[in-house]
Amino acid sequence: MRLTVIAKAAGITAATALLTVGTLAQAQASPSAGYIGDGYANNSHGVWCVQHLVNDVASAKGKGRPLAEDGLWGPNTKSWVTWYQGASGHGLSKDGIVGKGTGGWLLLDGDSYYGGYNYCYNYVPSYF
């Protein structure tokens, strides 16, 4: 009987810890990421995510992984964002800026480990 009480107490403590960690993780999530591109305040996480997700799409289309995933916005990253905007088939404006439309589609078209509602969701602008 004493072991049952100890086991229940341990279970309650573990559940409380998990809820606390989940709440802290949600509190740290960015409610809306800013645009990424020339003239915007780029953050290295957001740029890295764009580079990674564009590489995913390029690789799936037989283009290899053309971008260095270094978190630095530059002409090569902009050029491949423009390529993605034209090659995606989503009717995106080919302006080289990752706004909510381009960002949202990148999150959906890239890998599910970083895309979707996972890591990059906090750093790439989107409508969802």
mmCIF file of N, CA and C in Angstrom:
data_model
loop_
_atom_site.group_PDB
_atom_site.id
_atom_site.type_symbol
_atom_site.label_atom_id
_atom_site.label_comp_id
_atom_site.label_asym_id
_atom_site.label_seq_id
_atom_site.Cartn_x
_atom_site.Cartn_y
_atom_site.Cartn_z
ATOM 1 N N MET A 1 0.816 -1.175 0.000
ATOM 2 C CA MET A 1 0.000 0.000 0.000
ATOM 3 C C MET A 1 0.877 1.262 0.000
ATOM 4 N N ARG A 2 1.947 1.227 0.758
ATOM 5 C CA ARG A 2 2.853 2.370 0.819
ATOM 6 C C ARG A 2 3.494 2.636 -0.550
ATOM 7 N N LEU A 3 3.842 1.575 -1.291
ATOM 8 C CA LEU A 3 4.406 1.734 -2.628
ATOM 9 C C LEU A 3 3.398 2.366 -3.574
ATOM 10 N N THR A 4 2.136 2.046 -3.455
ATOM 11 C CA THR A 4 1.098 2.632 -4.296
ATOM 12 C C THR A 4 1.004 4.134 -4.062
ATOM 13 N N VAL A 5 1.056 4.560 -2.808
ATOM 14 C CA VAL A 5 1.005 5.984 -2.477
ATOM 15 C C VAL A 5 2.221 6.705 -3.047
ATOM 16 N N ILE A 6 3.393 6.106 -2.914
ATOM 17 C CA ILE A 6 4.622 6.704 -3.443
ATOM 18 C C ILE A 6 4.554 6.790 -4.962
ATOM 19 N N ALA A 7 4.072 5.749 -5.621
ATOM 20 C CA ALA A 7 3.966 5.741 -7.080
ATOM 21 C C ALA A 7 3.001 6.819 -7.566
ATOM 22 N N LYS A 8 1.877 6.969 -6.890
ATOM 23 C CA LYS A 8 0.913 8.013 -7.273
ATOM 24 C C LYS A 8 1.522 9.402 -7.094
ATOM 25 N N ALA A 9 2.232 9.607 -6.002
ATOM 26 C CA ALA A 9 2.862 10.910 -5.756
ATOM 27 C C ALA A 9 3.907 11.205 -6.828
ATOM 28 N N ALA A 10 4.675 10.204 -7.206
ATOM 29 C CA ALA A 10 5.691 10.383 -8.247
ATOM 30 C C ALA A 10 5.030 10.701 -9.585
ATOM 31 N N GLY A 11 3.927 10.029 -9.880
ATOM 32 C CA GLY A 11 3.201 10.286 -11.125
ATOM 33 C C GLY A 11 2.653 11.698 -11.174
ATOM 34 N N ILE A 12 2.101 12.167 -10.082
ATOM 35 C CA ILE A 12 1.567 13.530 -10.018
ATOM 36 C C ILE A 12 2.688 14.552 -10.171
ATOM 37 N N THR A 13 3.819 14.299 -9.530
ATOM 38 C CA THR A 13 4.961 15.205 -9.644
ATOM 39 C C THR A 13 5.463 15.266 -11.081
ATOM 40 N N ALA A 14 5.580 14.129 -11.743
ATOM 41 C CA ALA A 14 6.049 14.080 -13.130
ATOM 42 C C ALA A 14 5.073 14.805 -14.055
ATOM 43 N N ALA A 15 3.777 14.587 -13.872
ATOM 44 C CA ALA A 15 2.772 15.245 -14.710
ATOM 45 C C ALA A 15 2.823 16.757 -14.528
ATOM 46 N N THR A 16 2.997 17.214 -13.292
ATOM 47 C CA THR A 16 3.090 18.648 -13.021
ATOM 48 C C THR A 16 4.325 19.240 -13.695
ATOM 49 N N ALA A 17 5.435 18.528 -13.640
ATOM 50 C CA ALA A 17 6.667 18.999 -14.282
ATOM 51 C C ALA A 17 6.480 19.115 -15.792
ATOM 52 N N LEU A 18 5.848 18.135 -16.416
ATOM 53 C CA LEU A 18 5.617 18.180 -17.859
ATOM 54 C C LEU A 18 4.710 19.344 -18.236
ATOM 55 N N LEU A 19 3.677 19.581 -17.469
ATOM 56 C CA LEU A 19 2.788 20.706 -17.751
ATOM 57 C C LEU A 19 3.527 22.030 -17.621
ATOM 58 N N THR A 20 4.385 22.143 -16.634
ATOM 59 C CA THR A 20 5.158 23.370 -16.432
ATOM 60 C C THR A 20 6.097 23.605 -17.606
ATOM 61 N N VAL A 21 6.800 22.570 -18.042
ATOM 62 C CA VAL A 21 7.719 22.692 -19.174
ATOM 63 C C VAL A 21 6.942 23.078 -20.427
ATOM 64 N N GLY A 22 5.797 22.459 -20.685
ATOM 65 C CA GLY A 22 4.983 22.793 -21.847
ATOM 66 C C GLY A 22 4.516 24.228 -21.818
ATOM 67 N N THR A 23 4.140 24.728 -20.670
ATOM 68 C CA THR A 23 3.691 26.110 -20.538
ATOM 69 C C THR A 23 4.835 27.075 -20.800
ATOM 70 N N LEU A 24 6.017 26.769 -20.285
ATOM 71 C CA LEU A 24 7.169 27.633 -20.523
ATOM 72 C C LEU A 24 7.543 27.659 -21.997
ATOM 73 N N ALA A 25 7.486 26.507 -22.673
ATOM 74 C CA ALA A 25 7.826 26.452 -24.094
ATOM 75 C C ALA A 25 6.847 27.284 -24.908
ATOM 76 N N GLN A 26 5.552 27.231 -24.568
ATOM 77 C CA GLN A 26 4.572 28.018 -25.293
ATOM 78 C C GLN A 26 4.771 29.501 -25.028
ATOM 79 N N ALA A 27 5.136 29.865 -23.823
ATOM 80 C CA ALA A 27 5.324 31.270 -23.486
ATOM 81 C C ALA A 27 6.492 31.867 -24.259
ATOM 82 N N GLN A 28 7.471 31.047 -24.648
ATOM 83 C CA GLN A 28 8.634 31.532 -25.358
ATOM 84 C C GLN A 28 8.407 31.594 -26.870
ATOM 85 N N ALA A 29 7.334 31.021 -27.365
ATOM 86 C CA ALA A 29 7.077 31.002 -28.800
ATOM 87 C C ALA A 29 6.727 32.397 -29.291
ATOM 88 N N SER A 30 7.244 32.751 -30.461
ATOM 89 C CA SER A 30 6.951 34.042 -31.058
ATOM 90 C C SER A 30 5.544 34.028 -31.640
ATOM 91 N N PRO A 31 4.682 34.982 -31.263
ATOM 92 C CA PRO A 31 3.320 34.985 -31.785
ATOM 93 C C PRO A 31 3.257 35.297 -33.273
ATOM 94 N N SER A 32 4.191 36.087 -33.787
ATOM 95 C CA SER A 32 4.220 36.357 -35.225
ATOM 96 C C SER A 32 5.635 36.746 -35.629
ATOM 97 N N ALA A 33 6.182 35.990 -36.540
ATOM 98 C CA ALA A 33 7.541 36.253 -37.012
ATOM 99 C C ALA A 33 7.506 37.355 -38.067
ATOM 100 N N GLY A 34 8.545 38.171 -38.084
ATOM 101 C CA GLY A 34 8.631 39.247 -39.065
ATOM 102 C C GLY A 34 9.088 38.754 -40.423
ATOM 103 N N TYR A 35 8.890 39.582 -41.445
ATOM 104 C CA TYR A 35 9.317 39.242 -42.802
ATOM 105 C C TYR A 35 10.825 39.018 -42.823
ATOM 106 N N ILE A 36 11.274 38.245 -43.804
ATOM 107 C CA ILE A 36 12.695 37.947 -43.957
ATOM 108 C C ILE A 36 13.098 38.337 -45.376
ATOM 109 N N GLY A 37 14.139 39.148 -45.490
ATOM 110 C CA GLY A 37 14.605 39.576 -46.811
ATOM 111 C C GLY A 37 15.383 40.872 -46.708
ATOM 112 N N ASP A 38 15.766 41.437 -47.864
ATOM 113 C CA ASP A 38 16.495 42.708 -47.895
ATOM 114 C C ASP A 38 15.693 43.787 -47.185
ATOM 115 N N GLY A 39 16.341 44.538 -46.326
ATOM 116 C CA GLY A 39 15.694 45.656 -45.674
ATOM 117 C C GLY A 39 14.855 45.292 -44.460
ATOM 118 N N TYR A 40 14.794 44.038 -44.111
ATOM 119 C CA TYR A 40 14.046 43.623 -42.927
ATOM 120 C C TYR A 40 15.024 43.201 -41.846
ATOM 121 N N ALA A 41 14.608 43.333 -40.604
ATOM 122 C CA ALA A 41 15.458 42.923 -39.481
ATOM 123 C C ALA A 41 15.498 41.402 -39.445
ATOM 124 N N ASN A 42 16.472 40.828 -40.085
ATOM 125 C CA ASN A 42 16.571 39.371 -40.182
ATOM 126 C C ASN A 42 17.173 38.786 -38.921
ATOM 127 N N ASN A 43 16.584 37.692 -38.465
ATOM 128 C CA ASN A 43 17.194 36.975 -37.352
ATOM 129 C C ASN A 43 17.818 35.706 -37.906
ATOM 130 N N SER A 44 18.912 35.298 -37.320
ATOM 131 C CA SER A 44 19.646 34.161 -37.874
ATOM 132 C C SER A 44 18.826 32.878 -37.850
ATOM 133 N N HIS A 45 17.941 32.703 -36.856
ATOM 134 C CA HIS A 45 17.109 31.502 -36.819
ATOM 135 C C HIS A 45 16.148 31.492 -38.000
ATOM 136 N N GLY A 46 15.517 32.623 -38.271
ATOM 137 C CA GLY A 46 14.571 32.710 -39.383
ATOM 138 C C GLY A 46 15.252 32.487 -40.717
ATOM 139 N N VAL A 47 16.403 33.107 -40.919
ATOM 140 C CA VAL A 47 17.136 32.939 -42.173
ATOM 141 C C VAL A 47 17.594 31.486 -42.312
ATOM 142 N N TRP A 48 18.099 30.902 -41.234
ATOM 143 C CA TRP A 48 18.507 29.499 -41.290
ATOM 144 C C TRP A 48 17.326 28.618 -41.697
ATOM 145 N N CYS A 49 16.169 28.868 -41.114
ATOM 146 C CA CYS A 49 14.977 28.078 -41.444
ATOM 147 C C CYS A 49 14.617 28.216 -42.912
ATOM 148 N N VAL A 50 14.652 29.442 -43.431
ATOM 149 C CA VAL A 50 14.361 29.656 -44.851
ATOM 150 C C VAL A 50 15.359 28.872 -45.701
ATOM 151 N N GLN A 51 16.639 28.977 -45.376
ATOM 152 C CA GLN A 51 17.665 28.257 -46.135
ATOM 153 C C GLN A 51 17.427 26.748 -46.082
ATOM 154 N N HIS A 52 17.129 26.248 -44.911
ATOM 155 C CA HIS A 52 16.912 24.809 -44.746
ATOM 156 C C HIS A 52 15.685 24.348 -45.536
ATOM 157 N N LEU A 53 14.581 25.078 -45.418
ATOM 158 C CA LEU A 53 13.344 24.669 -46.087
ATOM 159 C C LEU A 53 13.438 24.816 -47.599
ATOM 160 N N VAL A 54 14.118 25.864 -48.085
ATOM 161 C CA VAL A 54 14.339 25.996 -49.532
ATOM 162 C C VAL A 54 15.206 24.834 -50.013
ATOM 163 N N ASN A 55 16.222 24.469 -49.238
ATOM 164 C CA ASN A 55 17.053 23.313 -49.601
ATOM 165 C C ASN A 55 16.224 22.036 -49.697
ATOM 166 N N ASP A 56 15.273 21.863 -48.787
ATOM 167 C CA ASP A 56 14.400 20.686 -48.839
ATOM 168 C C ASP A 56 13.637 20.632 -50.156
ATOM 169 N N VAL A 57 13.055 21.767 -50.542
ATOM 170 C CA VAL A 57 12.267 21.816 -51.780
ATOM 171 C C VAL A 57 13.176 21.634 -52.990
ATOM 172 N N ALA A 58 14.317 22.317 -53.011
ATOM 173 C CA ALA A 58 15.254 22.191 -54.132
ATOM 174 C C ALA A 58 15.720 20.748 -54.284
ATOM 175 N N SER A 59 16.018 20.102 -53.171
ATOM 176 C CA SER A 59 16.453 18.706 -53.212
ATOM 177 C C SER A 59 15.357 17.808 -53.777
ATOM 178 N N ALA A 60 14.119 18.034 -53.376
ATOM 179 C CA ALA A 60 13.003 17.230 -53.874
ATOM 180 C C ALA A 60 12.787 17.438 -55.371
ATOM 181 N N LYS A 61 13.205 18.593 -55.888
ATOM 182 C CA LYS A 61 13.052 18.897 -57.310
ATOM 183 C C LYS A 61 14.333 18.603 -58.093
ATOM 184 N N GLY A 62 15.268 17.868 -57.483
ATOM 185 C CA GLY A 62 16.478 17.451 -58.172
ATOM 186 C C GLY A 62 17.540 18.528 -58.300
ATOM 187 N N LYS A 63 17.476 19.572 -57.504
ATOM 188 C CA LYS A 63 18.442 20.675 -57.564
ATOM 189 C C LYS A 63 19.520 20.573 -56.495
ATOM 190 N N GLY A 64 19.516 19.500 -55.733
ATOM 191 C CA GLY A 64 20.473 19.369 -54.641
ATOM 192 C C GLY A 64 20.088 20.282 -53.485
ATOM 193 N N ARG A 65 21.064 20.628 -52.670
ATOM 194 C CA ARG A 65 20.854 21.543 -51.542
ATOM 195 C C ARG A 65 21.772 22.748 -51.785
ATOM 196 N N PRO A 66 21.281 23.744 -52.545
ATOM 197 C CA PRO A 66 22.150 24.812 -53.050
ATOM 198 C C PRO A 66 22.579 25.869 -52.038
ATOM 199 N N LEU A 67 21.913 25.945 -50.906
ATOM 200 C CA LEU A 67 22.209 27.014 -49.964
ATOM 201 C C LEU A 67 23.040 26.544 -48.774
ATOM 202 N N ALA A 68 24.024 27.347 -48.415
ATOM 203 C CA ALA A 68 24.715 27.127 -47.145
ATOM 204 C C ALA A 68 23.717 27.499 -46.057
ATOM 205 N N GLU A 69 23.526 26.642 -45.089
ATOM 206 C CA GLU A 69 22.597 26.911 -43.994
ATOM 207 C C GLU A 69 23.365 27.590 -42.869
ATOM 208 N N ASP A 70 23.712 28.865 -43.137
ATOM 209 C CA ASP A 70 24.555 29.618 -42.208
ATOM 210 C C ASP A 70 23.804 30.712 -41.445
ATOM 211 N N GLY A 71 22.524 30.900 -41.732
ATOM 212 C CA GLY A 71 21.739 31.906 -41.027
ATOM 213 C C GLY A 71 22.014 33.333 -41.459
ATOM 214 N N LEU A 72 22.725 33.505 -42.566
ATOM 215 C CA LEU A 72 23.055 34.844 -43.060
ATOM 216 C C LEU A 72 22.279 35.135 -44.341
ATOM 217 N N TRP A 73 21.511 36.225 -44.346
ATOM 218 C CA TRP A 73 20.769 36.614 -45.543
ATOM 219 C C TRP A 73 21.737 37.265 -46.524
ATOM 220 N N GLY A 74 21.677 36.852 -47.769
ATOM 221 C CA GLY A 74 22.527 37.429 -48.801
ATOM 222 C C GLY A 74 21.921 37.201 -50.166
ATOM 223 N N PRO A 75 22.641 37.600 -51.226
ATOM 224 C CA PRO A 75 22.096 37.509 -52.578
ATOM 225 C C PRO A 75 21.785 36.075 -53.019
ATOM 226 N N ASN A 76 22.569 35.108 -52.578
ATOM 227 C CA ASN A 76 22.301 33.722 -52.970
ATOM 228 C C ASN A 76 21.017 33.208 -52.321
ATOM 229 N N THR A 77 20.824 33.524 -51.050
ATOM 230 C CA THR A 77 19.588 33.113 -50.370
ATOM 231 C C THR A 77 18.393 33.796 -51.032
ATOM 232 N N LYS A 78 18.513 35.091 -51.316
ATOM 233 C CA LYS A 78 17.426 35.818 -51.976
ATOM 234 C C LYS A 78 17.116 35.204 -53.341
ATOM 235 N N SER A 79 18.148 34.869 -54.087
ATOM 236 C CA SER A 79 17.955 34.274 -55.407
ATOM 237 C C SER A 79 17.198 32.949 -55.323
ATOM 238 N N TRP A 80 17.535 32.120 -54.349
ATOM 239 C CA TRP A 80 16.859 30.829 -54.208
ATOM 240 C C TRP A 80 15.455 30.975 -53.625
ATOM 241 N N VAL A 81 15.226 32.007 -52.837
ATOM 242 C CA VAL A 81 13.861 32.284 -52.387
ATOM 243 C C VAL A 81 13.007 32.664 -53.600
ATOM 244 N N THR A 82 13.572 33.502 -54.485
ATOM 245 C CA THR A 82 12.860 33.887 -55.711
ATOM 246 C C THR A 82 12.605 32.653 -56.577
ATOM 247 N N TRP A 83 13.602 31.763 -56.681
ATOM 248 C CA TRP A 83 13.403 30.508 -57.422
ATOM 249 C C TRP A 83 12.244 29.723 -56.816
ATOM 250 N N TYR A 84 12.244 29.580 -55.497
ATOM 251 C CA TYR A 84 11.181 28.840 -54.831
ATOM 252 C C TYR A 84 9.822 29.470 -55.123
ATOM 253 N N GLN A 85 9.739 30.786 -55.040
ATOM 254 C CA GLN A 85 8.465 31.468 -55.269
ATOM 255 C C GLN A 85 7.916 31.155 -56.658
ATOM 256 N N GLY A 86 8.796 31.031 -57.641
ATOM 257 C CA GLY A 86 8.350 30.704 -58.993
ATOM 258 C C GLY A 86 8.105 29.227 -59.211
ATOM 259 N N ALA A 87 8.914 28.387 -58.579
ATOM 260 C CA ALA A 87 8.836 26.936 -58.809
ATOM 261 C C ALA A 87 7.819 26.232 -57.922
ATOM 262 N N SER A 88 7.319 26.921 -56.906
ATOM 263 C CA SER A 88 6.454 26.257 -55.920
ATOM 264 C C SER A 88 5.092 25.875 -56.479
ATOM 265 N N GLY A 89 4.622 26.606 -57.486
ATOM 266 C CA GLY A 89 3.294 26.344 -58.022
ATOM 267 C C GLY A 89 2.170 26.911 -57.173
ATOM 268 N N HIS A 90 2.501 27.784 -56.232
ATOM 269 C CA HIS A 90 1.500 28.346 -55.332
ATOM 270 C C HIS A 90 1.079 29.768 -55.717
ATOM 271 N N GLY A 91 1.561 30.270 -56.857
ATOM 272 C CA GLY A 91 1.194 31.612 -57.296
ATOM 273 C C GLY A 91 1.795 32.729 -56.456
ATOM 274 N N LEU A 92 2.962 32.485 -55.912
ATOM 275 C CA LEU A 92 3.623 33.482 -55.063
ATOM 276 C C LEU A 92 4.276 34.576 -55.907
ATOM 277 N N SER A 93 4.302 35.779 -55.370
ATOM 278 C CA SER A 93 5.002 36.884 -56.004
ATOM 279 C C SER A 93 6.499 36.615 -55.931
ATOM 280 N N LYS A 94 7.201 36.760 -57.060
ATOM 281 C CA LYS A 94 8.646 36.491 -57.099
ATOM 282 C C LYS A 94 9.423 37.748 -56.715
ATOM 283 N N ASP A 95 9.329 38.115 -55.412
ATOM 284 C CA ASP A 95 9.980 39.325 -54.938
ATOM 285 C C ASP A 95 11.204 39.060 -54.059
ATOM 286 N N GLY A 96 11.494 37.795 -53.747
ATOM 287 C CA GLY A 96 12.652 37.469 -52.920
ATOM 288 C C GLY A 96 12.476 37.799 -51.453
ATOM 289 N N ILE A 97 11.238 38.059 -51.035
ATOM 290 C CA ILE A 97 10.946 38.366 -49.640
ATOM 291 C C ILE A 97 10.113 37.237 -49.062
ATOM 292 N N VAL A 98 10.485 36.792 -47.878
ATOM 293 C CA VAL A 98 9.718 35.742 -47.210
ATOM 294 C C VAL A 98 8.721 36.418 -46.283
ATOM 295 N N GLY A 99 7.520 36.575 -46.801
ATOM 296 C CA GLY A 99 6.413 37.094 -46.011
ATOM 297 C C GLY A 99 5.523 35.946 -45.586
ATOM 298 N N LYS A 100 4.294 36.268 -45.215
ATOM 299 C CA LYS A 100 3.385 35.248 -44.696
ATOM 300 C C LYS A 100 2.998 34.205 -45.745
ATOM 301 N N GLY A 101 2.886 34.596 -47.010
ATOM 302 C CA GLY A 101 2.546 33.637 -48.062
ATOM 303 C C GLY A 101 3.696 32.681 -48.348
ATOM 304 N N THR A 102 4.860 33.240 -48.686
ATOM 305 C CA THR A 102 6.034 32.412 -48.973
ATOM 306 C C THR A 102 6.429 31.595 -47.752
ATOM 307 N N GLY A 103 6.443 32.224 -46.596
ATOM 308 C CA GLY A 103 6.819 31.515 -45.374
ATOM 309 C C GLY A 103 5.875 30.375 -45.055
ATOM 310 N N GLY A 104 4.587 30.625 -45.192
ATOM 311 C CA GLY A 104 3.602 29.573 -44.914
ATOM 312 C C GLY A 104 3.767 28.375 -45.819
ATOM 313 N N TRP A 105 3.974 28.649 -47.114
ATOM 314 C CA TRP A 105 4.154 27.527 -48.036
ATOM 315 C C TRP A 105 5.475 26.799 -47.794
ATOM 316 N N LEU A 106 6.541 27.550 -47.448
ATOM 317 C CA LEU A 106 7.806 26.886 -47.121
ATOM 318 C C LEU A 106 7.632 25.943 -45.935
ATOM 319 N N LEU A 107 6.900 26.393 -44.918
ATOM 320 C CA LEU A 107 6.668 25.541 -43.754
ATOM 321 C C LEU A 107 5.928 24.263 -44.140
ATOM 322 N N LEU A 108 5.025 24.365 -45.103
ATOM 323 C CA LEU A 108 4.267 23.187 -45.542
ATOM 324 C C LEU A 108 5.046 22.318 -46.522
ATOM 325 N N ASP A 109 5.845 22.953 -47.385
ATOM 326 C CA ASP A 109 6.574 22.199 -48.421
ATOM 327 C C ASP A 109 7.881 21.594 -47.918
ATOM 328 N N GLY A 110 8.459 22.161 -46.861
ATOM 329 C CA GLY A 110 9.732 21.652 -46.330
ATOM 330 C C GLY A 110 9.512 20.409 -45.488
ATOM 331 N N ASP A 111 10.579 19.938 -44.884
ATOM 332 C CA ASP A 111 10.468 18.712 -44.083
ATOM 333 C C ASP A 111 9.614 18.938 -42.844
ATOM 334 N N SER A 112 9.030 17.874 -42.367
ATOM 335 C CA SER A 112 8.111 17.980 -41.227
ATOM 336 C C SER A 112 8.848 18.113 -39.892
ATOM 337 N N TYR A 113 10.135 17.836 -39.861
ATOM 338 C CA TYR A 113 10.882 17.957 -38.612
ATOM 339 C C TYR A 113 11.056 19.433 -38.225
ATOM 340 N N TYR A 114 11.388 20.277 -39.203
ATOM 341 C CA TYR A 114 11.574 21.704 -38.941
ATOM 342 C C TYR A 114 10.388 22.542 -39.397
ATOM 343 N N GLY A 115 9.655 22.084 -40.403
ATOM 344 C CA GLY A 115 8.523 22.831 -40.942
ATOM 345 C C GLY A 115 7.255 22.608 -40.150
ATOM 346 N N GLY A 116 6.119 22.894 -40.794
ATOM 347 C CA GLY A 116 4.832 22.744 -40.113
ATOM 348 C C GLY A 116 4.768 23.612 -38.872
ATOM 349 N N TYR A 117 4.296 23.046 -37.791
ATOM 350 C CA TYR A 117 4.211 23.781 -36.518
ATOM 351 C C TYR A 117 5.406 23.479 -35.624
ATOM 352 N N ASN A 118 6.498 23.046 -36.198
ATOM 353 C CA ASN A 118 7.663 22.680 -35.408
ATOM 354 C C ASN A 118 8.636 23.851 -35.287
ATOM 355 N N TYR A 119 9.908 23.585 -35.138
ATOM 356 C CA TYR A 119 10.921 24.590 -34.805
ATOM 357 C C TYR A 119 10.810 25.873 -35.627
ATOM 358 N N CYS A 120 10.771 25.764 -36.939
ATOM 359 C CA CYS A 120 10.818 26.952 -37.788
ATOM 360 C C CYS A 120 9.541 27.780 -37.740
ATOM 361 N N TYR A 121 8.470 27.213 -37.263
ATOM 362 C CA TYR A 121 7.207 27.953 -37.160
ATOM 363 C C TYR A 121 7.370 29.224 -36.327
ATOM 364 N N ASN A 122 8.237 29.189 -35.343
ATOM 365 C CA ASN A 122 8.455 30.341 -34.469
ATOM 366 C C ASN A 122 9.257 31.458 -35.127
ATOM 367 N N TYR A 123 9.912 31.177 -36.264
ATOM 368 C CA TYR A 123 10.831 32.141 -36.862
ATOM 369 C C TYR A 123 10.471 32.560 -38.279
ATOM 370 N N VAL A 124 9.582 31.831 -38.936
ATOM 371 C CA VAL A 124 9.215 32.116 -40.324
ATOM 372 C C VAL A 124 7.779 32.640 -40.357
ATOM 373 N N PRO A 125 7.550 33.786 -41.010
ATOM 374 C CA PRO A 125 6.182 34.319 -41.048
ATOM 375 C C PRO A 125 5.249 33.398 -41.823
ATOM 376 N N SER A 126 3.991 33.346 -41.386
ATOM 377 C CA SER A 126 2.995 32.542 -42.092
ATOM 378 C C SER A 126 1.605 33.021 -41.701
ATOM 379 N N TYR A 127 0.602 32.542 -42.433
ATOM 380 C CA TYR A 127 -0.784 32.877 -42.146
ATOM 381 C C TYR A 127 -1.407 31.941 -41.125
ATOM 382 N N PHE A 128 -0.711 30.839 -40.804
ATOM 383 C CA PHE A 128 -1.322 29.883 -39.870
ATOM 384 C C PHE A 128 -0.555 29.797 -38.573
#
